[in-house]
GROMACS .gro file of C-alpha atoms in nm:
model
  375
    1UNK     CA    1   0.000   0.000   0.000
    2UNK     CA    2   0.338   0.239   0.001
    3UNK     CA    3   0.232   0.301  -0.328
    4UNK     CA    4  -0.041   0.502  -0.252
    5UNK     CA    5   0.151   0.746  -0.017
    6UNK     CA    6   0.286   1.069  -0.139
    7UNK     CA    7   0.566   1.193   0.082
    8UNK     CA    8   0.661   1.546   0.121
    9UNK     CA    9   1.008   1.592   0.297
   10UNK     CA   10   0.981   2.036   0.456
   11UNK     CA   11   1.289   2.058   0.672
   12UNK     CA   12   1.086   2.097   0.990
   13UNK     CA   13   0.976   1.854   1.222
   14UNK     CA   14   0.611   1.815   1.233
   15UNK     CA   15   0.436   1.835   1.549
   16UNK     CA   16   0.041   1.831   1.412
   17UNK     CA   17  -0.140   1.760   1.081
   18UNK     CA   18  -0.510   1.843   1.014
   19UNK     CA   19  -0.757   1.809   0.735
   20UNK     CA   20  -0.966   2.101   0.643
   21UNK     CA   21  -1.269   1.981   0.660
   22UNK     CA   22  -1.519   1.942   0.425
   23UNK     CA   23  -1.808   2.146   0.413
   24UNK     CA   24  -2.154   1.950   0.526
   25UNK     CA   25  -2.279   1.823   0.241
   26UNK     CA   26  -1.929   1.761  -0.007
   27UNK     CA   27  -1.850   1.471  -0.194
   28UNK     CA   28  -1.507   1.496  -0.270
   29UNK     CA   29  -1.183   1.399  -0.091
   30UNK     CA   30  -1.059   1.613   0.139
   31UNK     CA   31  -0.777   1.846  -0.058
   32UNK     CA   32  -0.625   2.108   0.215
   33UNK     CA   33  -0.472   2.002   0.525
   34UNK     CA   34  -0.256   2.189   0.730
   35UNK     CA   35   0.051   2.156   0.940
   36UNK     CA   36   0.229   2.274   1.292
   37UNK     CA   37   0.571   2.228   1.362
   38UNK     CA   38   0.845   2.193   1.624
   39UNK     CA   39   1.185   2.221   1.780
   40UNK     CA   40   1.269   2.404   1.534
   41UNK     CA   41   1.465   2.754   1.534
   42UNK     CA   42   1.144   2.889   1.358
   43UNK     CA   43   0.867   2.717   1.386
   44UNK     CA   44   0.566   2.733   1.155
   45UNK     CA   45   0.206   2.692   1.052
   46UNK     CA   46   0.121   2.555   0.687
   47UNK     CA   47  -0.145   2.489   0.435
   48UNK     CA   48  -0.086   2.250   0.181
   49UNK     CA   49  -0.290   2.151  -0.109
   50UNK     CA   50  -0.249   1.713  -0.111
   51UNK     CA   51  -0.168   1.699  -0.462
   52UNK     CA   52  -0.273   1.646  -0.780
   53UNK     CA   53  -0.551   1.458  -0.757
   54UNK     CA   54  -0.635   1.451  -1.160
   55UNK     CA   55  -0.295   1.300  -1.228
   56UNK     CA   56  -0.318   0.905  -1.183
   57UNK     CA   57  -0.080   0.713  -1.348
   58UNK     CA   58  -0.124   0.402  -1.565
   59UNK     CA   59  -0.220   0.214  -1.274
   60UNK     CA   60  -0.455   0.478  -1.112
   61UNK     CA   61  -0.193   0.553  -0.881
   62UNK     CA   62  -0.134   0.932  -0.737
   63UNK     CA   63   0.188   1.149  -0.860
   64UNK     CA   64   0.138   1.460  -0.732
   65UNK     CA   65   0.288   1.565  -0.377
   66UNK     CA   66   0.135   1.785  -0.135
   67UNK     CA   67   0.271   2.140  -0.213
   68UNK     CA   68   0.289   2.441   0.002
   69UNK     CA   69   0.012   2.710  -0.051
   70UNK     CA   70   0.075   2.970   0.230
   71UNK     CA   71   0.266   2.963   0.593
   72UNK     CA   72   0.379   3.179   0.889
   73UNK     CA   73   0.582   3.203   1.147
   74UNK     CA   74   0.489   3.042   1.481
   75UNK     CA   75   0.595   3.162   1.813
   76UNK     CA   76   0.698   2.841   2.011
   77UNK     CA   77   0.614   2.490   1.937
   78UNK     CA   78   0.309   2.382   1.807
   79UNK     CA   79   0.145   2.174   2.074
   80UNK     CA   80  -0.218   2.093   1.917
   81UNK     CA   81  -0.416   2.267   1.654
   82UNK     CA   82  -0.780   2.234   1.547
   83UNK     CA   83  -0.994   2.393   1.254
   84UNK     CA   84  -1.267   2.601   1.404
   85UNK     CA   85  -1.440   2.622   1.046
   86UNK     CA   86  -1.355   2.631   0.657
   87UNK     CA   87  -1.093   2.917   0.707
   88UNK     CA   88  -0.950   2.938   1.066
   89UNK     CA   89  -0.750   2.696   1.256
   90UNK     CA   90  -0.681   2.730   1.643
   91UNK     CA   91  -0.342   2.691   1.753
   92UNK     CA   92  -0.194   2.596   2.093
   93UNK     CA   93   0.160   2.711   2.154
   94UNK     CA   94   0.417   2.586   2.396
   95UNK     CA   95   0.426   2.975   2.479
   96UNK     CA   96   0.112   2.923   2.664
   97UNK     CA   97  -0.049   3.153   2.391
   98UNK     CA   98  -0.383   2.999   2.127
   99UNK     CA   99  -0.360   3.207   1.856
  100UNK     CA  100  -0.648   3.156   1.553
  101UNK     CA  101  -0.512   3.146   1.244
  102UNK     CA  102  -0.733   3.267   0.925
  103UNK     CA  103  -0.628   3.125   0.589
  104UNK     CA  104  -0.757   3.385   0.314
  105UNK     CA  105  -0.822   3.149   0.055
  106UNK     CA  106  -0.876   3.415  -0.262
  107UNK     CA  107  -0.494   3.491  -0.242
  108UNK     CA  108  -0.331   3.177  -0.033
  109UNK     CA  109  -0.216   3.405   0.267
  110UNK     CA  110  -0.232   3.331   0.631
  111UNK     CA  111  -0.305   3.597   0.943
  112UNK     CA  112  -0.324   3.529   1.277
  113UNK     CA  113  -0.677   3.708   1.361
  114UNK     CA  114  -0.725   3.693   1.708
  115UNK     CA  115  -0.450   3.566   1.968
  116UNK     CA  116  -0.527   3.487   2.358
  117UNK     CA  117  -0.179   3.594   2.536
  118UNK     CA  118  -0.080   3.331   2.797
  119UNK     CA  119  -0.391   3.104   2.817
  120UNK     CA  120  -0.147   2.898   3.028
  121UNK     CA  121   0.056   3.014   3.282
  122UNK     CA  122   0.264   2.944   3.612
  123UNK     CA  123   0.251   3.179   3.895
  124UNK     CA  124   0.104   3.460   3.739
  125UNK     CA  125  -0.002   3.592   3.368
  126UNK     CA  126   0.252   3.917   3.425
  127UNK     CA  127   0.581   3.774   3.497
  128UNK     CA  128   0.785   3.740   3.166
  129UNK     CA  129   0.873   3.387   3.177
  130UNK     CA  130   0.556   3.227   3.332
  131UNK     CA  131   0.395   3.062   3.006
  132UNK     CA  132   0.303   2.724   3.053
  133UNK     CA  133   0.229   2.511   2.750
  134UNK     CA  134  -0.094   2.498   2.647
  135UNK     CA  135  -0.071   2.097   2.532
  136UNK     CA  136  -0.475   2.025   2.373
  137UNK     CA  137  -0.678   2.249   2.195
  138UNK     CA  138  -1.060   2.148   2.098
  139UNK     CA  139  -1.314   2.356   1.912
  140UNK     CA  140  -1.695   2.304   1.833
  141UNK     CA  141  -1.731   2.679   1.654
  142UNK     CA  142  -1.738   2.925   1.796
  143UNK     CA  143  -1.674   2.772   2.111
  144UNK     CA  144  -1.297   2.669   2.183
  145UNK     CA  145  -1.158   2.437   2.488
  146UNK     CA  146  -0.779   2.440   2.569
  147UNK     CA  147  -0.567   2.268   2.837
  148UNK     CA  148  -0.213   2.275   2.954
  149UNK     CA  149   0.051   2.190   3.184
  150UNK     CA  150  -0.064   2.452   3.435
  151UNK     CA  151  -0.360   2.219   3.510
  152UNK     CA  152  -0.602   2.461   3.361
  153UNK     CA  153  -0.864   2.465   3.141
  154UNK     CA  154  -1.052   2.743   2.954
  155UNK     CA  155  -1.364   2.825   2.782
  156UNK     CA  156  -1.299   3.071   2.481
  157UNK     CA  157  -1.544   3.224   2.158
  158UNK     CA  158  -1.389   3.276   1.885
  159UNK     CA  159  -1.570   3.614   1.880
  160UNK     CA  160  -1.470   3.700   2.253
  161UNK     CA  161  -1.169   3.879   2.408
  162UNK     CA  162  -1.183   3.703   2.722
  163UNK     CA  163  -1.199   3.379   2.854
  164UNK     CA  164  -1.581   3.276   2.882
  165UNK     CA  165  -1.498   3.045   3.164
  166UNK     CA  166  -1.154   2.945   3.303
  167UNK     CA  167  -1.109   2.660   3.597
  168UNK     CA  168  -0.807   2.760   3.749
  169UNK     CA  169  -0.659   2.431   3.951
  170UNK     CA  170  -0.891   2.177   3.744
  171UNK     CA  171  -0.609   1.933   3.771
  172UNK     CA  172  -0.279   1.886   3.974
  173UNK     CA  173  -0.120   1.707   3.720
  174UNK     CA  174  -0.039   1.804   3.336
  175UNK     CA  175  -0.348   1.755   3.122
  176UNK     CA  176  -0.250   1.657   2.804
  177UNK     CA  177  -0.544   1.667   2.550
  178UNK     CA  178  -0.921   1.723   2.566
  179UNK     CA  179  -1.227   1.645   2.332
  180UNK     CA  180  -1.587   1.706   2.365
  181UNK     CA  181  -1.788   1.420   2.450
  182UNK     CA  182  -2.162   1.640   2.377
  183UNK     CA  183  -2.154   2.028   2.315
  184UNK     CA  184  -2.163   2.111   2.689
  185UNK     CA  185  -1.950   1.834   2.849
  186UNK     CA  186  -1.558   1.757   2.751
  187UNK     CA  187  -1.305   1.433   2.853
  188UNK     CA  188  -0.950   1.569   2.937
  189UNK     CA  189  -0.677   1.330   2.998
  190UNK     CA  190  -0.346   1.385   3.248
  191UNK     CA  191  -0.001   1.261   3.286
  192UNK     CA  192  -0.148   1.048   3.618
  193UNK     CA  193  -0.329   0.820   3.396
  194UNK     CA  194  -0.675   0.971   3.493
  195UNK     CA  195  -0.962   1.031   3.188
  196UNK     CA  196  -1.229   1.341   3.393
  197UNK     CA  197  -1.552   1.438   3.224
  198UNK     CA  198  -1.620   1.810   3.244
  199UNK     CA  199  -1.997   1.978   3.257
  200UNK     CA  200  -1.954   2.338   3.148
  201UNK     CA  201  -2.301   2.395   3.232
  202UNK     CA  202  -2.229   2.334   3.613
  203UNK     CA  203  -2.030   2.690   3.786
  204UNK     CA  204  -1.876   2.420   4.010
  205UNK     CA  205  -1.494   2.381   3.919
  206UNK     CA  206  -1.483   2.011   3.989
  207UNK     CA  207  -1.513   1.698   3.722
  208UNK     CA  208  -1.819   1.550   3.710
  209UNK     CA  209  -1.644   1.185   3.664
  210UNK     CA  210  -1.333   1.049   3.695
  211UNK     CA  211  -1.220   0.743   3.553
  212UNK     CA  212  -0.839   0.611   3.571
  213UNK     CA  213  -0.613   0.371   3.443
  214UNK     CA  214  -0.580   0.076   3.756
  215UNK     CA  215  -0.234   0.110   3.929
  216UNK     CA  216   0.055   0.249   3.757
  217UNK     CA  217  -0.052   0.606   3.677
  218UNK     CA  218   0.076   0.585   3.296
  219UNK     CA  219   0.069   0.933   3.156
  220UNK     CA  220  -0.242   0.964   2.904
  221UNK     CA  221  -0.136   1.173   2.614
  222UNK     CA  222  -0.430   1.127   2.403
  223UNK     CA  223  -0.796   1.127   2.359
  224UNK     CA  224  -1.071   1.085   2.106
  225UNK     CA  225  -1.429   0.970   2.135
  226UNK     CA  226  -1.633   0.760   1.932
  227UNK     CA  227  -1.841   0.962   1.675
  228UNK     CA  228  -2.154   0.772   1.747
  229UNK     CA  229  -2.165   0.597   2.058
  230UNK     CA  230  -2.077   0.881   2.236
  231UNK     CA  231  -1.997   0.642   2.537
  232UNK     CA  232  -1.696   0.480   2.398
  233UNK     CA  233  -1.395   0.670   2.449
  234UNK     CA  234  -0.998   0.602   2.333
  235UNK     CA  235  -0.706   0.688   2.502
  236UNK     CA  236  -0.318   0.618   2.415
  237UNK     CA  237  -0.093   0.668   2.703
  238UNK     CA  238   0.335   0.654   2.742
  239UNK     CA  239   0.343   0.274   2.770
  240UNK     CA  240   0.172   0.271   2.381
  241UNK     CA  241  -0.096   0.092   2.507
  242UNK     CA  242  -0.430   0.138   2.336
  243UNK     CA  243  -0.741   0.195   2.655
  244UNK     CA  244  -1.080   0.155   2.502
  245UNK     CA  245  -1.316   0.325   2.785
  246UNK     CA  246  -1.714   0.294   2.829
  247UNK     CA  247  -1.784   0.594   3.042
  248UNK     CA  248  -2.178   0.477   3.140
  249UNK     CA  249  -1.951   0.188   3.376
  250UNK     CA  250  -1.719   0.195   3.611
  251UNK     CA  251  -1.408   0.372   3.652
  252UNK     CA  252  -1.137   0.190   3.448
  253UNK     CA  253  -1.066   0.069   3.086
  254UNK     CA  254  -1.294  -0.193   2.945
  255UNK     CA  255  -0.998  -0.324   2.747
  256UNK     CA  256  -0.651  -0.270   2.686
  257UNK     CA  257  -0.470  -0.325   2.424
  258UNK     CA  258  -0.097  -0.377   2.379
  259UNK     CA  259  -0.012  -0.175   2.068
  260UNK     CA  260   0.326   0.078   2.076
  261UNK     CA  261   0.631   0.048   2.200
  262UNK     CA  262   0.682   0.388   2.309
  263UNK     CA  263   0.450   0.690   2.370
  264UNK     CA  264   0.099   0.727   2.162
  265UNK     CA  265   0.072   1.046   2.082
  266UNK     CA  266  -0.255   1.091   1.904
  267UNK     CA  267  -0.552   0.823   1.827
  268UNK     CA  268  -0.826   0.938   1.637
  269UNK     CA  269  -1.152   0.720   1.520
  270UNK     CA  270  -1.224   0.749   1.151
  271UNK     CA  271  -1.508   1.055   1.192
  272UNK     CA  272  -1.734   0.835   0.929
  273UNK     CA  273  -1.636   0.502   0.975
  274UNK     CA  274  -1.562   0.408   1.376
  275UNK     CA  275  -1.523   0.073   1.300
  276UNK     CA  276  -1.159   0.205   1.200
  277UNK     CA  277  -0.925   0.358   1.411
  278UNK     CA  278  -0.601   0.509   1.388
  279UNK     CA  279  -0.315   0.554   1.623
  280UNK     CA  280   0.060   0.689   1.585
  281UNK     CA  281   0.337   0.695   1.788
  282UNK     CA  282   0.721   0.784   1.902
  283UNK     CA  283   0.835   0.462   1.798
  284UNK     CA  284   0.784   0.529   1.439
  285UNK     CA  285   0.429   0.350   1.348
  286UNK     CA  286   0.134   0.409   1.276
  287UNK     CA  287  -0.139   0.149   1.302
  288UNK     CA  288  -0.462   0.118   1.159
  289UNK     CA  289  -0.708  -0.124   1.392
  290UNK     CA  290  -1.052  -0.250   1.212
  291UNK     CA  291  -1.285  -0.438   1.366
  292UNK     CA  292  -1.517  -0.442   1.080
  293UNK     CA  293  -1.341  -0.748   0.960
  294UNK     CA  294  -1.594  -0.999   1.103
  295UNK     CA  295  -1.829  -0.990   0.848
  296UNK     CA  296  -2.031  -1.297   0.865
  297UNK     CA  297  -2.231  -1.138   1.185
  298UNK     CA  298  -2.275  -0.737   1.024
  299UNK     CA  299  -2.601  -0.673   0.885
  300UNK     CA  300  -2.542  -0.620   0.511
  301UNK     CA  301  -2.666  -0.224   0.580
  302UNK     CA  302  -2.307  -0.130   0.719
  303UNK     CA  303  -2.136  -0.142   0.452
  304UNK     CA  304  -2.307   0.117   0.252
  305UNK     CA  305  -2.152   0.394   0.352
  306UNK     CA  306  -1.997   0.500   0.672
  307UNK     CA  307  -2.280   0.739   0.827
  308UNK     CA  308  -2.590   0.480   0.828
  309UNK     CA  309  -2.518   0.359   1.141
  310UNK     CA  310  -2.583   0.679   1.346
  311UNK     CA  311  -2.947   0.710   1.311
  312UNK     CA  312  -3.039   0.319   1.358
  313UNK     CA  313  -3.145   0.276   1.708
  314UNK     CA  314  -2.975   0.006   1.911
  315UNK     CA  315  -3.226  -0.245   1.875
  316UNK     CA  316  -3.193  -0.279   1.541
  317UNK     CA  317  -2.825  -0.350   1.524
  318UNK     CA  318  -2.706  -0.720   1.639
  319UNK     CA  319  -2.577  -0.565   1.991
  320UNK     CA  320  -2.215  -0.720   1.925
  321UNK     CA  321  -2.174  -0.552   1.635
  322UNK     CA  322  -2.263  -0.181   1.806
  323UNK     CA  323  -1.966  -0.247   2.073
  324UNK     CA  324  -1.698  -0.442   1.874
  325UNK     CA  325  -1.479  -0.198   2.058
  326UNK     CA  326  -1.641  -0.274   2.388
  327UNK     CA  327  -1.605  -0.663   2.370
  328UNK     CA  328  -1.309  -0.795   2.641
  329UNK     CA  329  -1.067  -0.870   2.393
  330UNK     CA  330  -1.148  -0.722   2.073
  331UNK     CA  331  -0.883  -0.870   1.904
  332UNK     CA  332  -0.934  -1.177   1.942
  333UNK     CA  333  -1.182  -1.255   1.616
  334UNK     CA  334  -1.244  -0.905   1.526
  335UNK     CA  335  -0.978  -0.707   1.483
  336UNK     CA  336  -0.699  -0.689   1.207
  337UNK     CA  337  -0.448  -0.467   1.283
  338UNK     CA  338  -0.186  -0.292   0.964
  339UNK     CA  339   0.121  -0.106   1.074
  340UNK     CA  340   0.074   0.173   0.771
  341UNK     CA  341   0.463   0.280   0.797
  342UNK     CA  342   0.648  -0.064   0.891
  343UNK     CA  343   1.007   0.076   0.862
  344UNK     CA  344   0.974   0.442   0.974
  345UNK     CA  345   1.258   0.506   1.266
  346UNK     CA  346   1.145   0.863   1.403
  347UNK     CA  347   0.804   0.953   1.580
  348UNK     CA  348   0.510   0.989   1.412
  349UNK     CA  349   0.349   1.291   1.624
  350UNK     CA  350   0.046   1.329   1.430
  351UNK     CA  351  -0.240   1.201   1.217
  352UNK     CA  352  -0.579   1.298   1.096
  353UNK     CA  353  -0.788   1.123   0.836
  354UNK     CA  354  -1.145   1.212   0.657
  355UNK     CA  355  -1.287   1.005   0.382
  356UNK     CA  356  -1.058   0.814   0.206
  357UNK     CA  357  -0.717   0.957   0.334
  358UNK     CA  358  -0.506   1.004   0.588
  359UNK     CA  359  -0.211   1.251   0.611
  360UNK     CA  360   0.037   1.213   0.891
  361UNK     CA  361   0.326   1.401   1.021
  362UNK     CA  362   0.722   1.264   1.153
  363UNK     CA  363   1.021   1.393   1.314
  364UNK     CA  364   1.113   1.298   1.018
  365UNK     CA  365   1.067   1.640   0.875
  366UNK     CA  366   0.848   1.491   0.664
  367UNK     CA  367   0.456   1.485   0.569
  368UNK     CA  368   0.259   1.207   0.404
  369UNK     CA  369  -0.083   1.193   0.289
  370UNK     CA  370  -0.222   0.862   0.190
  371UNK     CA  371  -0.564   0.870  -0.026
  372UNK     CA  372  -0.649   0.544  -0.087
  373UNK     CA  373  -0.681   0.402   0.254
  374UNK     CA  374  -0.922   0.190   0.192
  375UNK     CA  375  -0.837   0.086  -0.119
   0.00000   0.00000   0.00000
């Protein structure tokens, strides 16, 4: 499947990749993504168109690389960065500073159009040096969610100077990453192994759950939830291990699943097509899990297309086919499992996919987009 991946080598190492996504009703393949970097005397933001998608060979293979539209300069590593919408992107800096980006697509520029000095901060937000990294960064426009290594967590509009809300001492430890699990509640994860859920309707600045990994503490570096059983939740962690969570039951992972060896750094369910899920990692993989590979007990309907499944109620779907994830050992008939980069040596900080491709980012200093992953 090589074949299929375009590589783009851009003498930075990148820390975060992200498709532009697609407005609601589009057809096509995803065709901008953009990129963060870091450790790096000048560290940057990028869009890039993913190539030339008219140009298949002989073979129907892909020729064209991904090639630079716009970029700026980036104060501080690029910890996390999200798209609010079609034209922004939110960026968390190791600065402590989130700084939305707007990419003015008539001419290919890029402006940072609103910035939010020292979201993150030890000691005070005055003393020169006190930025703390802001580490996750989630949006659900206009509303945007960051956390960092100050504990904190904050509330921002995109339209808004100030914070909305800001818990000061949410956490003791480091929290490293943060989704939404419904518009009003979010998941953060920190480096004591402990998954919280978050109510921003209540004033109270304490988590309204808290679920943790049993013993060891592992730090949990990454989150994502399940686009449509909003219950099951992902986690990756610095052991690599894979934690599949169901938050409506007890406190710890449902299953665990020995996958890296060496810190995940970002797992991310396909957003159309959960049966898939994608994980990447310092050791220099990237792995692709399916457990839609049982197909003798799936209804015929799921393969149709990757949305169906969300508006079926539960009864109508053969219950083990809802919570493949959930099962005790999903790997054991379910699961096939593809390392997508088998002889990469550097980490692989970053990932996103939509659709049919995936794009992914190395220490490397190099970016790959993949548009045939299903192929």
């Amino acid at each position: 499947a090589m074949e299929d991946v375009s590589a783009k080598f851009v003498s930075q190492k990148i820390s975060r990749t992200r498709w532009r996504p697609l407005p609601a009703a589009a057809l096509q393949a995803p065709d901008l993504f953009a990129t963060g970097s870091w450790d790096n005397e000048d560290n940057r933001i990028s869009i890039w168109s993913a190539g030339d998608l008219g140009n298949a060979g002989l073979n129907g293979e892909y020729h064209g690389e991904p090639h630079l539209l716009c970029d700026i300069q980036h104060n501080g590593d690029v910890m996390d960065m999200q798209f609010l919408d079609q034209e922004r992107i939110v960026v968390a800096s190791s600065t402590g500073t989130v700084t939305i980006f707007r990419h003015h697509q008539n001419n290919h520029t890029l402006s940072a159009s609103h910035r939010w000095e020292k979201a993150h901060y030890h000691v005070n937000q005055d003393t020169s040096c006190g930025g703390a990294a802001c580490t996750g960064v989630v949006c659900n426009n206009p509303e945007i969610v960051t956390v960092g290594e100050d504990g904190r967590i904050n509330l921002f509009r995109a339209d808004q100077k100030d914070a909305v809300r800001t818990i000061d001492n949410a956490d003791s430890s480091t929290l490293h990453a943060v989704t939404f699990l419904r518009t009003t509640e979010i998941l953060t994860v920190n480096s004591i192994g402990q998954l919280k859920i978050w109510d921003l309707r209540q004033q109270r600045n304490e988590p309204s759950q808290i679920f943790s990994l049993a013993g060891d503490r592992v730090p949990l570096h990454c989150v994502d939830r399940h686009p449509n059983q909003q219950h099951i939740v992902a986690t990756g962690g610095q052991d690599g291990m894979l934690s599949i969570w169901d938050i409506r039951q007890g406190t710890m992972p449902v299953s665990l699943l020995n996958a890296h060896e060496a810190e995940m750094w970002e797992v991310h369910f396909h957003p159309s097509d959960p049966d898939h899920l994608f994980t990447c990692s310092e050791d220099g993989s990237l792995w692709h899990w399916d457990t839609s590979t049982n197909v003798s007990e799936k209804p015929s309907f799921l393969h149709q297309g990757g949305r169906s499944t969300a508006y079926l109620s539960h009864s109508t779907i053969n219950q083990s086919v809802v919570s493949a994830w959930l099962s005790n050992d999903p790997t054991k008939d379910r699961m096939e499992i593809t390392n997508l980069i088998p002889n990469q040596t550097l980490s692989v900080n970053s990932l996103d996919v939509l659709g049919p491709c995936l794009v992914y980012g190395t220490d490397a200093e190099a970016i790959y987009v993949n548009r045939q992953l299903f192929a």
